[in-house]
Coordinates of C-alpha atoms in Angstrom, one line a residue:
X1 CA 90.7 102.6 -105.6
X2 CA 91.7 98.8 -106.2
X3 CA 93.1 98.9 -109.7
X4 CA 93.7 95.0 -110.1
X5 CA 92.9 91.9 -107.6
X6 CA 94.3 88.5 -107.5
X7 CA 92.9 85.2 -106.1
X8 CA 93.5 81.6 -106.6
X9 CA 96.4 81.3 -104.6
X10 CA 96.7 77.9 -102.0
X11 CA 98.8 75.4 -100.8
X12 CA 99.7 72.4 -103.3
X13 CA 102.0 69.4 -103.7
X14 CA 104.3 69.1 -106.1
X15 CA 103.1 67.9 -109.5
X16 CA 99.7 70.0 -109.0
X17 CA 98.3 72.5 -110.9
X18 CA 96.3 75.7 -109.3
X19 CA 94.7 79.0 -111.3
X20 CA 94.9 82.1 -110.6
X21 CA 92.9 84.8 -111.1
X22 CA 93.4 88.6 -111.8
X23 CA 90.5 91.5 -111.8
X24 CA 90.8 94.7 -112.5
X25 CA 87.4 96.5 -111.8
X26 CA 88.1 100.2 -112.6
X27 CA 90.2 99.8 -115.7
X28 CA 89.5 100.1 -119.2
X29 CA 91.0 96.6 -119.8
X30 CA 91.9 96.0 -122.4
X31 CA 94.4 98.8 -123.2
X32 CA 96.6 97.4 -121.0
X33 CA 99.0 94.9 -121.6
X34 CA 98.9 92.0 -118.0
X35 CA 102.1 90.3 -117.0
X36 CA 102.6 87.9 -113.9
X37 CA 105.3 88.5 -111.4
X38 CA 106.5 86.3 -108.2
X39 CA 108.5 87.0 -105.5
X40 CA 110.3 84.5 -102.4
X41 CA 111.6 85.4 -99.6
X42 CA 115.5 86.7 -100.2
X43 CA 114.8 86.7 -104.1
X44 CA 113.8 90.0 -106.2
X45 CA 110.3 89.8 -107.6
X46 CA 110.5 88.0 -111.2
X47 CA 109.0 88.1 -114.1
X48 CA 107.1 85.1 -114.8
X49 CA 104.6 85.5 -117.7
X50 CA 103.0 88.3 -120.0
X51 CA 99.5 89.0 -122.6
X52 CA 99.2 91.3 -124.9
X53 CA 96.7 93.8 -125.4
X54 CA 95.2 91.7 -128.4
X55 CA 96.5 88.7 -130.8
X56 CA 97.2 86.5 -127.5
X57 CA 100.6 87.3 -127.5
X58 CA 102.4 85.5 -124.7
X59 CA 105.7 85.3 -123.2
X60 CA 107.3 83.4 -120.3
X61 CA 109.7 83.2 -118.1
X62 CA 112.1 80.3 -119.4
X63 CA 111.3 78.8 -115.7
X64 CA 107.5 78.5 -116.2
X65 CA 107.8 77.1 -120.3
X66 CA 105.5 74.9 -120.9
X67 CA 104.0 74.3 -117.4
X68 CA 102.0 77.7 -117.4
X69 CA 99.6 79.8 -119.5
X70 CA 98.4 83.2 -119.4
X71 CA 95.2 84.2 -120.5
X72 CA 92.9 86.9 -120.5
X73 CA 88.8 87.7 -120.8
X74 CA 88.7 91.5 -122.0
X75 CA 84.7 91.5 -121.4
X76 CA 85.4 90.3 -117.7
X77 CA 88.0 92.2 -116.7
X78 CA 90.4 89.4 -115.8
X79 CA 93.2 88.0 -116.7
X80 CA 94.6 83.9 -115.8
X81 CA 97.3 82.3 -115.0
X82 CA 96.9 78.7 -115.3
X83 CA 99.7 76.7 -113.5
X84 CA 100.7 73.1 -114.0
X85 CA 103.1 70.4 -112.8
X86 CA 103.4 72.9 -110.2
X87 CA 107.6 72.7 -108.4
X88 CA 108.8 73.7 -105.3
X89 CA 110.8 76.3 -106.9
X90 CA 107.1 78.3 -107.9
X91 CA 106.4 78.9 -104.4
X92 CA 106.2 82.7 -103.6
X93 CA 103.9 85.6 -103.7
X94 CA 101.8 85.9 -107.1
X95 CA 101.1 89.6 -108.4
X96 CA 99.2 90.8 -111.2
X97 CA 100.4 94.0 -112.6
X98 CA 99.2 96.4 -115.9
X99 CA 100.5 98.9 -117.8
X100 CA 99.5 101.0 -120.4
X101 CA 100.5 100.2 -124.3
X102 CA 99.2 101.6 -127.4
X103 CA 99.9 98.9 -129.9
X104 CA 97.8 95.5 -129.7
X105 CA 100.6 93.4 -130.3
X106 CA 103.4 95.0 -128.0
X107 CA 104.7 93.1 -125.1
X108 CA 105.7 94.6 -121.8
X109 CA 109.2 94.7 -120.3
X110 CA 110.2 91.9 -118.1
X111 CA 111.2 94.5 -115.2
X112 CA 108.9 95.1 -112.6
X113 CA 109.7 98.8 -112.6
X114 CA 107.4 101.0 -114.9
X115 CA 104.3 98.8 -114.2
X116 CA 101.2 101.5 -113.3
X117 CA 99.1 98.8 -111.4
X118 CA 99.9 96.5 -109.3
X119 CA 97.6 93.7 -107.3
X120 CA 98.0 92.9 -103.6
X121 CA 99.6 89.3 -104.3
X122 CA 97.9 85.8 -103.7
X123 CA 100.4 83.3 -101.9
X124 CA 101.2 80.0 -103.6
X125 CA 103.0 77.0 -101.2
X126 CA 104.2 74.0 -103.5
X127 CA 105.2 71.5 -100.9
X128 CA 107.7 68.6 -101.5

């Protein structure tokens, strides 16, 4: 029923740092590939950071460089998003989303179309 499920979100200041969380009970969890997306109000949802499948293979959005890392815990089910130094310009709707790749080292694409699974969304309020 509930394919992935993110928590973490909250309200910050600027220059903080929150993590979030994403679980994905039902899934065999580690064939998929996990990428982070965001969305504000009046802006399309964005691509803001991706994990391979295995190798720790990790791509950003050129926005998020160097402030945030992805992560993941195959044995729990969950992948992270560490976020630091934490802008204004980060505040927006947090979703976790997976799909399917066959190769360990393969990267997803940076659209959010073609993602299978998709989380409900944790909000995260960066306040000047």
């Amino acid at each position: 029923q509930v394919q992935l499920v993110e928590s973490g979100g909250g309200s910050v200041q600027v220059g903080d740092s929150l993590r979030l969380s994403c679980v994905a009970p039902t899934l065999t969890f580690n064939n998929y590939v996990i990428s982070w997306f965001r969305q504000s109000p009046g802006k399309e949802r964005e691509f803001v950071a991706s994990i391979t499948r295995g190798f720790d293979i990790t791509k950003y959005a050129a926005s998020v460089e160097g402030r945030f890392t992805i992560s993941r815990d195959n044995s729990k089910n969950t992948a992270y998003l560490q976020m630091n130094n934490l802008k204004s310009e980060d505040t927006g709707v947090y979703s976790c989303a997976a799909v399917f790749m066959s190769s360990l080292r393969s990267s997803p694409s940076r659209e959010p179309v073609g993602y299978r699974y998709w989380g409900q969304g944790t909000q995260v309020t960066v306040s000047s």
